[in-house]
XYZ file of C-alpha atoms in Angstrom:
679
model
C -27.063 96.722 -18.538
C -26.364 93.897 -15.902
C -29.234 93.231 -13.341
C -28.463 94.741 -9.911
C -29.143 92.470 -6.866
C -27.570 92.156 -3.430
C -25.512 89.322 -2.357
C -21.955 88.307 -2.877
C -20.356 84.993 -4.172
C -17.021 83.715 -3.575
C -16.081 81.722 -6.845
C -12.553 80.820 -7.872
C -11.872 83.694 -10.195
C -9.017 84.016 -12.872
C -6.087 86.727 -12.866
C -6.613 89.789 -14.619
C -6.317 89.453 -18.461
C -2.989 90.830 -19.776
C -4.346 92.403 -22.990
C -4.152 95.824 -21.401
C -8.090 96.637 -22.097
C -8.904 96.997 -18.586
C -6.183 99.590 -17.830
C -7.407 101.524 -20.916
C -10.847 101.570 -19.657
C -9.957 102.635 -16.180
C -7.812 105.610 -17.301
C -10.421 106.666 -19.679
C -13.214 106.410 -17.015
C -10.954 108.312 -14.374
C -10.271 111.081 -16.964
C -14.026 111.432 -18.142
C -15.215 111.901 -14.393
C -12.374 113.651 -13.123
C -11.620 111.299 -10.422
C -7.970 110.862 -8.913
C -8.144 107.073 -8.309
C -10.114 104.420 -10.269
C -9.779 100.864 -8.504
C -11.343 97.611 -9.328
C -11.483 95.259 -6.074
C -11.898 91.452 -6.433
C -13.856 89.503 -3.518
C -11.126 87.212 -2.133
C -12.201 83.408 -1.327
C -9.335 83.256 1.161
C -9.650 86.394 3.026
C -13.412 87.206 2.475
C -12.274 90.742 1.609
C -12.797 92.938 -1.581
C -8.968 93.447 -2.291
C -7.523 95.601 -4.935
C -4.068 95.659 -6.692
C -4.131 91.868 -7.364
C -4.522 92.341 -11.317
C -1.507 92.151 -13.299
C -0.809 95.170 -15.664
C -2.552 98.164 -13.569
C -0.591 101.155 -13.522
C 0.596 102.411 -9.975
C -1.887 105.142 -10.130
C -4.726 102.777 -10.968
C -4.151 100.176 -8.335
C -4.060 100.235 -4.543
C -3.694 98.088 -1.498
C -7.312 98.781 -0.311
C -8.960 95.981 1.679
C -12.671 96.228 2.301
C -14.415 93.480 4.017
C -17.317 91.982 2.285
C -19.544 92.701 5.400
C -18.434 96.361 5.771
C -21.324 98.783 5.647
C -20.062 100.545 2.620
C -19.585 97.167 0.471
C -23.065 96.143 1.424
C -24.365 99.341 0.289
C -22.852 99.357 -2.968
C -23.708 95.711 -3.342
C -27.390 96.477 -2.727
C -27.639 99.691 -4.909
C -29.627 99.265 -8.028
C -26.628 101.139 -9.786
C -23.586 103.276 -9.077
C -23.875 105.496 -6.221
C -21.995 108.533 -4.771
C -20.547 108.419 -1.185
C -20.379 112.049 -0.189
C -18.483 111.410 3.070
C -15.937 108.214 2.995
C -15.285 106.441 5.977
C -12.205 107.033 8.007
C -10.717 103.576 7.261
C -11.419 103.982 3.597
C -9.839 107.810 3.776
C -6.693 106.551 5.219
C -5.959 103.658 2.654
C -3.138 103.835 0.317
C -5.663 104.741 -2.579
C -7.166 107.819 -1.187
C -4.006 108.751 0.767
C -6.155 110.785 3.329
C -7.322 113.204 0.727
C -10.237 111.910 -1.045
C -13.554 112.735 0.508
C -16.072 111.744 -2.136
C -16.405 108.236 -3.654
C -18.339 106.657 -6.657
C -18.877 103.012 -6.340
C -20.449 100.279 -8.494
C -20.820 96.693 -8.098
C -19.598 94.441 -10.790
C -21.582 91.407 -11.425
C -21.428 87.984 -13.343
C -25.154 87.000 -13.593
C -26.798 87.993 -10.378
C -23.305 87.483 -8.555
C -21.299 90.483 -6.947
C -17.603 89.553 -7.765
C -16.097 92.657 -8.342
C -16.367 96.238 -7.103
C -15.487 99.582 -8.834
C -14.408 102.520 -6.688
C -13.550 106.035 -7.678
C -12.185 108.612 -5.629
C -12.170 112.535 -5.737
C -10.972 115.434 -3.192
C -13.431 117.753 -1.780
C -13.102 120.357 -4.606
C -14.774 117.642 -7.012
C -18.133 116.403 -6.696
C -19.564 113.512 -8.729
C -22.985 114.385 -10.395
C -25.641 112.268 -12.139
C -23.903 112.498 -15.572
C -20.702 111.143 -13.755
C -22.630 108.355 -12.583
C -24.274 107.356 -15.895
C -20.720 107.508 -17.255
C -19.602 105.256 -14.350
C -22.509 102.845 -15.013
C -21.609 102.515 -18.720
C -17.875 101.732 -17.710
C -19.117 99.374 -14.899
C -20.738 97.133 -17.488
C -17.901 97.251 -20.096
C -15.420 96.363 -16.957
C -17.777 93.724 -15.763
C -18.271 92.221 -19.497
C -14.251 92.408 -19.776
C -13.728 90.651 -16.708
C -16.369 87.949 -17.378
C -14.965 87.418 -20.776
C -11.432 86.792 -19.024
C -13.063 84.368 -16.500
C -14.799 82.448 -19.337
C -11.397 82.142 -21.125
C -9.515 81.177 -18.006
C -12.263 78.468 -17.267
C -12.133 77.081 -20.625
C -8.258 76.899 -20.480
C -8.594 75.101 -17.191
C -11.202 73.019 -18.490
C -8.913 71.919 -21.355
C -5.977 71.167 -19.018
C -8.387 69.080 -16.643
C -9.676 67.190 -19.927
C -5.957 66.659 -21.028
C -5.213 65.381 -17.577
C -8.410 63.408 -17.582
C -7.396 61.811 -21.216
C -4.230 60.715 -19.423
C -5.788 59.158 -16.856
C -8.134 57.350 -18.954
C -5.383 56.083 -21.261
C -3.376 54.918 -18.119
C -6.456 53.186 -16.805
C -6.904 51.470 -20.443
C -3.142 50.583 -20.177
C -3.728 48.868 -16.836
C -7.047 47.202 -17.876
C -4.993 45.788 -20.949
C -2.379 44.619 -18.448
C -4.936 42.947 -16.444
C -6.115 40.807 -19.332
C -2.605 39.801 -20.587
C -0.433 39.364 -17.269
C -1.167 36.636 -14.921
C 2.423 36.856 -13.237
C 2.202 39.512 -10.322
C 5.781 40.906 -11.323
C 4.979 41.249 -14.948
C 1.719 42.789 -14.001
C 3.332 45.250 -11.456
C 5.932 46.379 -14.202
C 3.031 47.136 -16.757
C 1.199 48.967 -14.067
C 4.355 50.923 -12.925
C 5.116 52.098 -16.559
C 1.512 53.419 -16.756
C 1.533 55.331 -13.396
C 4.925 57.165 -14.637
C 2.958 58.605 -17.614
C 0.491 60.149 -15.266
C 2.209 60.665 -11.794
C 5.689 61.654 -11.255
C 7.480 59.410 -8.523
C 10.672 57.851 -7.555
C 9.397 54.451 -6.637
C 6.248 52.124 -6.446
C 5.539 49.024 -4.693
C 2.606 46.571 -3.979
C 2.556 44.934 -0.679
C 0.254 41.765 -0.080
C -0.873 39.749 2.750
C 0.760 36.499 2.949
C -1.936 34.245 4.499
C 0.161 31.440 5.486
C 1.996 33.607 8.058
C -0.575 36.443 8.223
C 2.394 39.183 7.426
C 2.410 41.798 4.978
C 5.414 41.439 2.478
C 6.660 43.430 -0.351
C 5.392 41.510 -3.509
C 6.851 43.609 -6.164
C 8.907 46.883 -6.197
C 10.018 49.292 -8.975
C 12.730 51.542 -7.438
C 15.189 52.170 -10.190
C 17.545 54.482 -8.033
C 16.957 52.525 -4.918
C 19.634 51.288 -2.619
C 18.059 47.773 -2.220
C 16.449 48.461 1.437
C 13.087 48.183 -0.187
C 13.289 44.542 -1.815
C 10.737 41.829 -2.394
C 10.085 39.494 0.237
C 10.595 42.122 2.886
C 8.118 41.867 5.826
C 6.119 45.293 6.416
C 4.673 45.432 9.732
C 0.954 46.021 10.368
C 1.732 48.677 13.222
C 3.765 51.284 12.616
C 4.131 51.526 8.743
C 2.121 53.615 5.984
C 1.116 50.300 4.175
C 0.329 48.544 7.582
C -2.066 51.573 8.344
C -3.816 51.645 5.161
C -4.102 47.986 5.045
C -5.828 48.096 8.668
C -8.022 51.216 8.043
C -8.989 50.119 4.326
C -8.682 53.734 3.235
C -6.355 55.701 0.859
C -3.611 57.966 2.476
C -1.647 60.875 1.410
C 1.521 61.566 3.596
C 2.749 65.032 2.307
C 5.793 64.437 4.795
C 7.165 61.111 5.939
C 8.257 61.305 9.755
C 9.264 58.632 11.705
C 7.295 59.908 14.726
C 3.958 59.436 12.821
C 5.193 55.867 11.599
C 7.613 54.190 14.105
C 8.929 51.369 12.324
C 12.054 49.782 10.524
C 10.176 50.072 7.264
C 10.014 53.705 7.872
C 13.547 53.921 8.352
C 14.380 52.089 4.990
C 12.064 54.620 3.121
C 13.837 57.674 4.656
C 17.377 56.232 4.094
C 16.186 55.753 0.479
C 15.262 59.427 0.152
C 11.595 59.044 0.265
C 9.749 62.062 1.595
C 6.019 61.710 0.520
C 3.849 58.604 -0.087
C 0.426 58.154 -1.748
C -1.090 54.825 -0.885
C -4.258 52.989 -1.811
C -5.900 49.738 -0.502
C -6.362 46.634 -2.800
C -9.773 45.577 -1.938
C -11.777 43.015 -3.706
C -14.989 41.559 -2.536
C -14.637 43.190 1.052
C -11.566 41.072 1.262
C -8.181 43.177 1.539
C -5.361 41.951 -0.616
C -2.713 44.236 -0.007
C -1.568 47.809 -0.706
C -0.366 49.774 -3.741
C 1.847 52.899 -3.139
C 4.032 55.279 -4.898
C 6.731 57.568 -3.256
C 8.545 60.772 -4.142
C 11.977 62.242 -3.020
C 10.023 65.739 -2.603
C 7.834 66.766 0.209
C 4.284 67.491 -0.711
C 5.020 65.318 -3.841
C 1.464 64.526 -4.485
C -1.997 65.755 -4.407
C -5.339 65.173 -3.744
C -6.206 64.439 -7.402
C -3.127 62.114 -7.419
C -4.578 60.156 -4.704
C -7.808 59.963 -6.421
C -6.196 58.391 -9.274
C -4.267 55.835 -7.070
C -7.711 54.623 -5.636
C -8.965 54.218 -9.232
C -5.984 52.204 -10.233
C -6.046 50.167 -7.020
C -9.605 49.112 -7.897
C -8.323 47.786 -11.142
C -5.052 46.267 -9.848
C -6.949 44.697 -6.985
C -8.832 42.507 -9.696
C -5.541 41.617 -11.427
C -4.034 40.662 -8.129
C -6.856 38.411 -7.262
C -6.541 36.749 -10.684
C -2.749 36.588 -10.426
C -2.851 34.789 -6.825
C -5.747 32.359 -8.031
C -3.566 31.626 -11.048
C -0.460 30.918 -8.757
C -2.498 28.680 -6.446
C -3.806 26.736 -9.598
C -0.297 26.455 -10.955
C 1.045 25.206 -7.603
C -1.806 22.779 -7.225
C -1.095 21.440 -10.663
C 2.483 20.854 -10.028
C 1.550 19.337 -6.584
C -0.966 16.837 -8.345
C 1.559 16.085 -11.082
C 4.135 15.240 -8.344
C 1.821 13.322 -6.385
C 0.839 11.486 -9.405
C 4.381 10.610 -10.317
C 4.954 9.376 -6.778
C 1.866 7.320 -6.716
C 2.647 5.653 -10.050
C 6.196 4.794 -8.665
C 5.029 3.676 -5.556
C 2.212 1.244 -7.420
C 4.972 -0.184 -9.406
C 7.327 -0.648 -6.319
C 4.471 -2.201 -4.309
C 3.178 -4.597 -6.799
C -0.349 -5.529 -6.172
C -0.639 -5.383 -2.360
C 1.358 -3.988 0.807
C -0.098 -5.966 3.247
C 1.930 -7.096 6.242
C 2.323 -10.857 6.064
C 2.908 -12.902 9.254
C 1.678 -13.632 12.901
C 4.876 -14.046 14.945
C 5.114 -12.767 18.209
C 7.930 -10.409 17.175
C 5.770 -9.052 14.181
C 2.685 -8.777 16.673
C 4.727 -6.808 19.122
C 5.610 -4.356 16.179
C 2.240 -3.927 15.012
C 0.995 -3.296 18.619
C 3.429 -0.527 18.777
C 2.336 0.765 15.534
C -1.288 0.889 16.791
C -0.266 2.802 19.745
C 1.646 5.604 17.969
C -0.388 6.107 14.886
C -3.197 7.990 16.504
C -0.570 10.729 17.504
C 1.365 13.081 15.736
C 4.684 11.901 17.167
C 7.500 11.312 14.856
C 8.158 7.671 14.463
C 11.790 6.114 13.962
C 11.691 2.802 12.213
C 15.081 0.721 12.893
C 16.002 -2.483 11.191
C 18.049 -4.225 8.693
C 17.494 -3.930 5.117
C 14.715 -5.853 3.619
C 12.667 -6.214 6.772
C 9.799 -4.185 5.954
C 10.216 -0.787 7.376
C 8.405 1.008 4.494
C 5.472 -1.087 5.096
C 5.705 -0.108 8.871
C 5.585 3.483 8.086
C 2.533 2.964 5.635
C 0.903 1.358 8.552
C 1.307 4.337 10.649
C 0.059 6.352 8.120
C -2.994 4.463 7.236
C -3.885 3.923 10.887
C -3.704 7.889 11.772
C -6.146 10.653 11.179
C -3.800 11.667 8.207
C -4.874 8.624 6.143
C -6.502 10.905 3.654
C -3.623 12.988 3.172
C -0.807 12.072 0.964
C 1.892 9.535 1.855
C 5.150 10.777 0.457
C 8.435 8.682 0.554
C 11.997 9.713 -0.246
C 15.123 7.497 0.168
C 18.018 9.805 1.284
C 20.520 7.292 -0.169
C 18.979 6.901 -3.518
C 19.586 10.623 -4.470
C 22.931 12.414 -4.865
C 24.100 14.491 -1.787
C 24.076 17.560 -4.215
C 20.468 17.236 -5.349
C 19.013 16.209 -2.000
C 18.257 19.664 -0.670
C 16.173 20.451 -3.634
C 14.381 17.097 -3.621
C 13.408 17.541 -0.101
C 12.872 21.154 0.423
C 12.177 22.302 -3.215
C 13.667 25.182 -4.938
C 12.770 28.392 -6.567
C 13.038 29.689 -10.173
C 16.814 30.266 -11.103
C 18.114 28.894 -7.706
C 20.811 27.051 -9.831
C 21.518 26.193 -13.325
C 18.688 24.379 -14.855
C 16.200 25.431 -12.473
C 13.646 26.737 -15.103
C 10.869 26.888 -12.941
C 9.727 26.471 -9.163
C 9.719 22.852 -7.795
C 7.920 21.731 -4.710
C 10.011 19.442 -2.389
C 8.640 16.198 -0.863
C 7.969 18.079 2.485
C 5.492 20.347 0.546
C 3.834 17.756 -1.315
C 3.329 15.866 2.195
C 1.623 18.809 3.669
C -1.581 17.324 5.582
C -0.192 13.853 5.445
C 3.014 11.937 6.390
C 6.482 12.039 5.044
C 8.639 8.813 5.119
C 12.337 9.416 4.944
C 13.911 6.162 4.424
C 17.921 5.778 5.073
C 17.585 8.833 7.201
C 21.372 7.940 8.335
C 22.760 8.895 4.923
C 21.185 12.712 5.352
C 24.250 14.982 4.753
C 25.159 16.637 7.823
C 24.723 20.053 6.332
C 20.921 19.464 5.512
C 20.407 18.072 9.273
C 19.683 21.625 10.767
C 17.296 22.269 8.263
C 15.334 18.976 8.826
C 15.719 19.787 12.577
C 13.986 23.245 12.039
C 11.019 21.532 10.211
C 10.692 18.989 13.328
C 10.797 21.907 15.659
C 8.872 24.879 13.883
C 7.142 23.225 10.850
C 8.719 25.991 8.752
C 11.724 26.029 6.017
C 12.777 27.784 3.081
C 12.908 26.659 -0.557
C 16.426 26.504 -2.186
C 17.010 29.965 -3.456
C 14.111 31.708 -1.730
C 13.741 33.775 1.329
C 10.039 33.080 1.840
C 9.159 30.831 4.717
C 6.885 27.883 4.094
C 4.909 26.493 6.803
C 3.616 22.869 6.600
C 1.651 20.521 8.630
C 3.402 17.280 8.149
C 4.217 14.026 10.334
C 7.534 12.399 9.749
C 8.398 8.767 9.762
C 12.225 7.928 9.378
C 13.730 4.648 8.722
C 17.247 3.432 9.039
C 19.436 0.339 9.066
C 22.474 2.077 10.752
C 23.161 2.391 14.342
C 22.452 6.304 14.560
C 23.862 6.150 18.208
C 27.152 5.320 17.323
C 27.136 7.770 14.160
C 26.392 10.432 16.864
C 29.366 9.645 18.845
C 31.739 9.692 15.715
C 30.052 12.907 14.803
C 28.436 11.635 11.721
C 24.893 12.544 12.907
C 23.427 15.759 14.931
C 22.551 14.348 18.406
C 19.880 16.992 18.522
C 18.244 15.753 15.259
C 18.433 12.173 16.591
C 16.622 13.023 19.860
C 13.996 14.431 17.825
C 13.766 11.506 15.497
C 14.043 9.080 18.259
C 10.877 9.948 20.151
C 8.986 6.659 19.430
C 11.515 3.843 18.013
C 10.190 0.936 16.405
C 12.557 -1.964 15.983
C 11.715 -4.252 13.051
C 13.065 -8.195 13.958
C 15.109 -9.408 10.951
C 13.512 -12.546 9.205
C 15.759 -14.958 10.767
C 13.955 -14.202 14.103
C 10.533 -14.653 12.464
C 10.857 -18.218 10.953
C 7.320 -18.816 11.681
C 6.479 -16.197 9.155
C 8.582 -17.477 6.424
C 5.959 -20.353 5.261
C 3.137 -17.595 4.798
C 5.459 -15.307 3.014
C 6.537 -17.739 0.793
C 3.052 -18.604 -0.131
C 2.156 -14.966 -0.486
C 4.948 -14.322 -2.805
C 4.447 -17.500 -4.757
C 0.902 -16.358 -5.476
C 1.543 -13.084 -6.334
C 4.349 -13.788 -9.094
C 2.279 -16.722 -10.350
C -0.751 -14.273 -11.025
C 1.833 -11.900 -12.610
C 3.378 -14.515 -14.931
C -0.149 -16.214 -15.487
C 0.981 -19.370 -14.223
C -0.555 -21.848 -11.656
C 0.347 -21.536 -8.234
C 2.827 -24.154 -7.473
C 2.788 -26.229 -4.662
C 5.729 -25.616 -2.208
C 7.597 -28.989 -1.484
C 8.152 -29.713 2.193
C 11.927 -29.992 1.492
C 12.058 -26.610 -0.267
C 10.192 -25.020 2.409
C 12.434 -26.582 5.164
C 15.522 -25.388 3.100
C 13.909 -21.902 3.093
C 13.161 -21.955 6.921
C 16.583 -22.798 7.828
C 18.401 -20.120 5.792
C 19.452 -17.334 7.842
C 18.187 -14.650 5.053
C 21.069 -11.896 5.418
C 18.766 -9.904 2.925
C 15.457 -10.557 4.993
C 12.361 -10.489 3.273
C 13.349 -8.793 0.196
C 15.999 -11.742 -0.450
C 13.162 -14.296 0.454
C 10.859 -12.354 -2.353
C 13.603 -12.379 -4.980
C 14.360 -16.062 -4.282
C 10.566 -16.929 -4.678
C 10.244 -14.725 -7.763
C 13.257 -16.618 -9.345
C 11.556 -20.092 -8.199
C 8.318 -19.384 -9.958
C 9.958 -18.305 -13.342
C 12.187 -21.549 -13.180
C 9.312 -24.045 -12.261
C 7.746 -26.052 -14.930
C 5.624 -28.282 -13.020
C 3.052 -27.940 -10.432
C 5.619 -28.339 -7.668
C 8.141 -25.625 -6.362
C 11.239 -27.508 -6.030
C 14.425 -26.346 -4.212
C 16.316 -27.871 -7.044
C 15.061 -24.847 -9.130
C 17.013 -22.509 -7.200
C 20.538 -23.857 -7.324
C 21.633 -21.173 -9.670
C 20.548 -18.435 -7.167
C 23.475 -19.145 -5.092
C 21.646 -20.947 -2.543
C 22.402 -24.411 -1.574
C 20.274 -27.348 0.284
C 22.368 -26.183 3.435
C 21.192 -22.495 2.952
C 24.797 -21.387 2.207
C 25.732 -19.164 -0.769
C 27.165 -21.155 -3.602
C 30.774 -20.241 -4.441
C 32.464 -19.961 -7.954
C 29.812 -17.555 -9.318
C 30.575 -13.772 -10.558
C 27.708 -12.463 -8.494
C 29.084 -14.419 -5.324
C 32.533 -12.784 -5.995
C 31.183 -9.630 -6.332
C 28.932 -9.771 -3.058
C 32.048 -11.104 -1.065
C 33.946 -8.120 -2.444
C 31.371 -5.706 -1.421
C 30.993 -6.985 2.061
C 34.658 -7.056 2.625
C 35.134 -3.518 1.555
C 32.261 -2.488 3.908
C 33.864 -4.204 6.877
C 37.265 -2.660 6.077
C 35.278 0.816 5.925
C 33.771 0.140 9.315
C 30.152 0.216 7.668
C 30.775 3.906 6.310
C 29.236 4.011 2.662
C 29.089 7.670 1.381
C 32.293 9.734 2.930
C 35.606 10.333 1.098
C 36.968 7.225 2.812
C 33.882 5.145 2.857
C 33.134 1.940 1.044
C 31.935 3.617 -2.233
C 34.979 5.672 -2.694
C 37.132 2.682 -2.279
C 35.211 0.605 -4.791
C 35.407 3.749 -7.244
C 31.447 4.016 -7.220
C 29.074 6.607 -6.685
C 26.964 6.225 -3.330
C 23.816 5.705 -5.188
C 25.491 3.042 -7.584
C 26.818 1.228 -4.440
C 23.373 1.153 -2.680
C 21.660 -0.272 -5.932
C 24.117 -2.923 -6.163
C 23.598 -3.716 -2.586
C 19.796 -3.888 -3.012
C 20.204 -6.211 -5.892
C 22.490 -8.904 -3.889
C 20.287 -8.426 -1.114
C 23.127 -7.204 1.395
C 23.249 -4.376 3.952
C 25.921 -2.638 6.002
C 25.145 -4.761 8.872
C 26.089 -7.837 6.625
C 29.430 -6.326 6.019
C 30.070 -5.681 9.573
C 28.997 -8.962 10.823
C 30.839 -10.502 7.862
C 33.058 -12.982 9.913
C 30.272 -14.213 12.232
C 28.025 -14.981 8.995
C 30.574 -17.134 7.299
C-alpha cells in the first residue's frame, strides 16, 4: 500500500492512458461497493482544483464535471486521511455537482498518490439508501492502490516518451551546432558563413527568413550584412541600414539581450525596417545578440510568416547559435581587414616602386631664384593646414615636386602620398582607378580593388592633370572634397576617408569653366589655395644649378666622371626659352652625358637633339616634323585634347598615346596655343 501523507503537488501529469484499464477498474469498483458514481479527479496545475472528466476513454456515467478546490475542507480531509474515508453528509456544493445530481448524500473518498505526493483523488457517491461500510473501504483502498499504480505507470510512460522527444530535439540541436561549428572552421567569408548557418538553422527551426545585421564602425550604423529570404520581395537586402531606435535588431543590439517577438507590430517598433518586414509577410521574429569579448558585433535573427512562430526553446537555441556565430563573425571581419590591408600594402608597394623609378635618386627642389623662393614660401604657409592646394603651371615645371613638398611639410608626412595622372588613364577606367570597385562590378572585376582615394587615407592624394577629369566623375570628386565620402564602383556601401587633395594642371581651368568643360563648383573647391609654378624661362638663374644637378645624377647612373660644363654650352642652355621646361632640360643634359666622351660637356654634343647654338629647333628631322604637326593640330583644336573634336581625335590617336608623345617631345598644350609667338 502507498504511504498516506498530507500535502498536494502540482506536477505536469500526462493524459489518461487509452488502454481501457482504468475504466474497467472503476466499473468493477463501482459495482462491488454498490456506488452510483466513481470519479477520478486530477489536480490541475492551471486552476489549482481537483477536476474530473479530463481523462479520455471514461464512460459518461463514470466521469463528471466536478471541480473541487485543493484547499477545500473535503479535499484536505481526504488528503490528510491515513486511508479511505466515508463522508456521511456530503457538502451542498458537492451534492449539487453533475456527478451527484443532488441525490447522493454519502461519499467514499481516497487520495491517490505518487510517492508521497497527492496527485489524484478517488470519489464514490451513493444515495441515502446505500451506506458504505468497512468492507467497502477495504475494497476502495485496494482499488485506490491499483488505480494509483496504473496512473503512475502511465505517467512514467508519458514522461519517457517526452524525454525521448526531448532527446531527439536535443540531438538535432547538437547536430546543428556541430554543423555550425564546422562552418566556423571552414568559412572566412561572411556570406559563405551565413549560407552554411542558415542551412543548419532550417533543419531545427522552421522559419521563412534569416539575416545577420552588423555594426559598420566607420559610420556607426547597423547594416544588413547577409540575408536568406528565398521567397522575399527584395525589401530586406544586403547593405540596408537598420536604425538603432525603433527596430527589433536595434533594440537587441542596444539591450544586448535576446528577444522573442510573437506578433510584430509597428506600434512597438516604429521604423521603416518594420514596415519592410511586415510588407514581406513577417509576423514573428526571434533575435539574439552577437557578442564577443563584451563587444557588440551585431544581431542574428530569424522570422516566420506565422504569429507565435517561435517558442522560448527556439530563443534558447538561437542564443546558443549566436554565441558560436559571434566567434565566426569576429574571425571573418578580422580576415577581411587583413585582406584589405594586404591589398592596400600591395598597392602602396607598387606605387612606391613606380615613384622611385620615376623620381630617380632624389626629388629635391633645385634653385634659388626669387620666383622659386616665392613658391616655396607659399608651400610653407599652406602645408600645415588641410586646405586643398591647386598647383598651376606649364608641363615640366615640377608641379609634382611641389605637391610632395606640401605633403612632407604637413602633419600627414608619415601617411601615404598617392598620385594619379588623370590624363594617363583611359576615361572608362578612371573611375575604378580613383574610387575603386567591388567584385563583379564589371567584366573582369574578379576581386575587390581599392581606389587611389582609399590608399591615400590618412595621407595626401595628388591628382595631376586634373583638367582631364571627365565631367561625369567631377560630381563624385566634389562630394569627396565636401563630405570626405564616396562609394566604390558597383557597391552601395559608403566609404569614409581622411585625405588631403593636391591637384595640378597645365590648363586654364577658368576658361574651361566658361566653356562648360569643367564644373564651376569643383573648380572653386580646388582653387582654395592656388600655387603658380613659374616656367623655366622665368627662372634662368636656376638653370646652372639644375644643369650641374642633372649632370651629376646621370653621370652616377652611367658610371662616368662628371663632365665640366663649358661656358659656351652653359650660355646656350641659359638663353634657350625651354618650352618643355625642366623636363626638357633634364632630357637634354641626359643626352649630352651619353654623347660626351671627354671631361667637358660641349654643346656640339647636342646638335642631334634639335637644339642649335642659337637655341632654336633644328629643322629637317622626323622628330621635328612630328613635333610641329602636333603643335599645329593642338592650336587648331584650341588646346582641347580629349574630346571627339580634340587634337587626339584629329590625329587618330588615343588621348593617352598623344599625351605620351607630347611628354616625349617636351611640349604642352600651351606650346600649341602659343605656337606663333614662339616661332
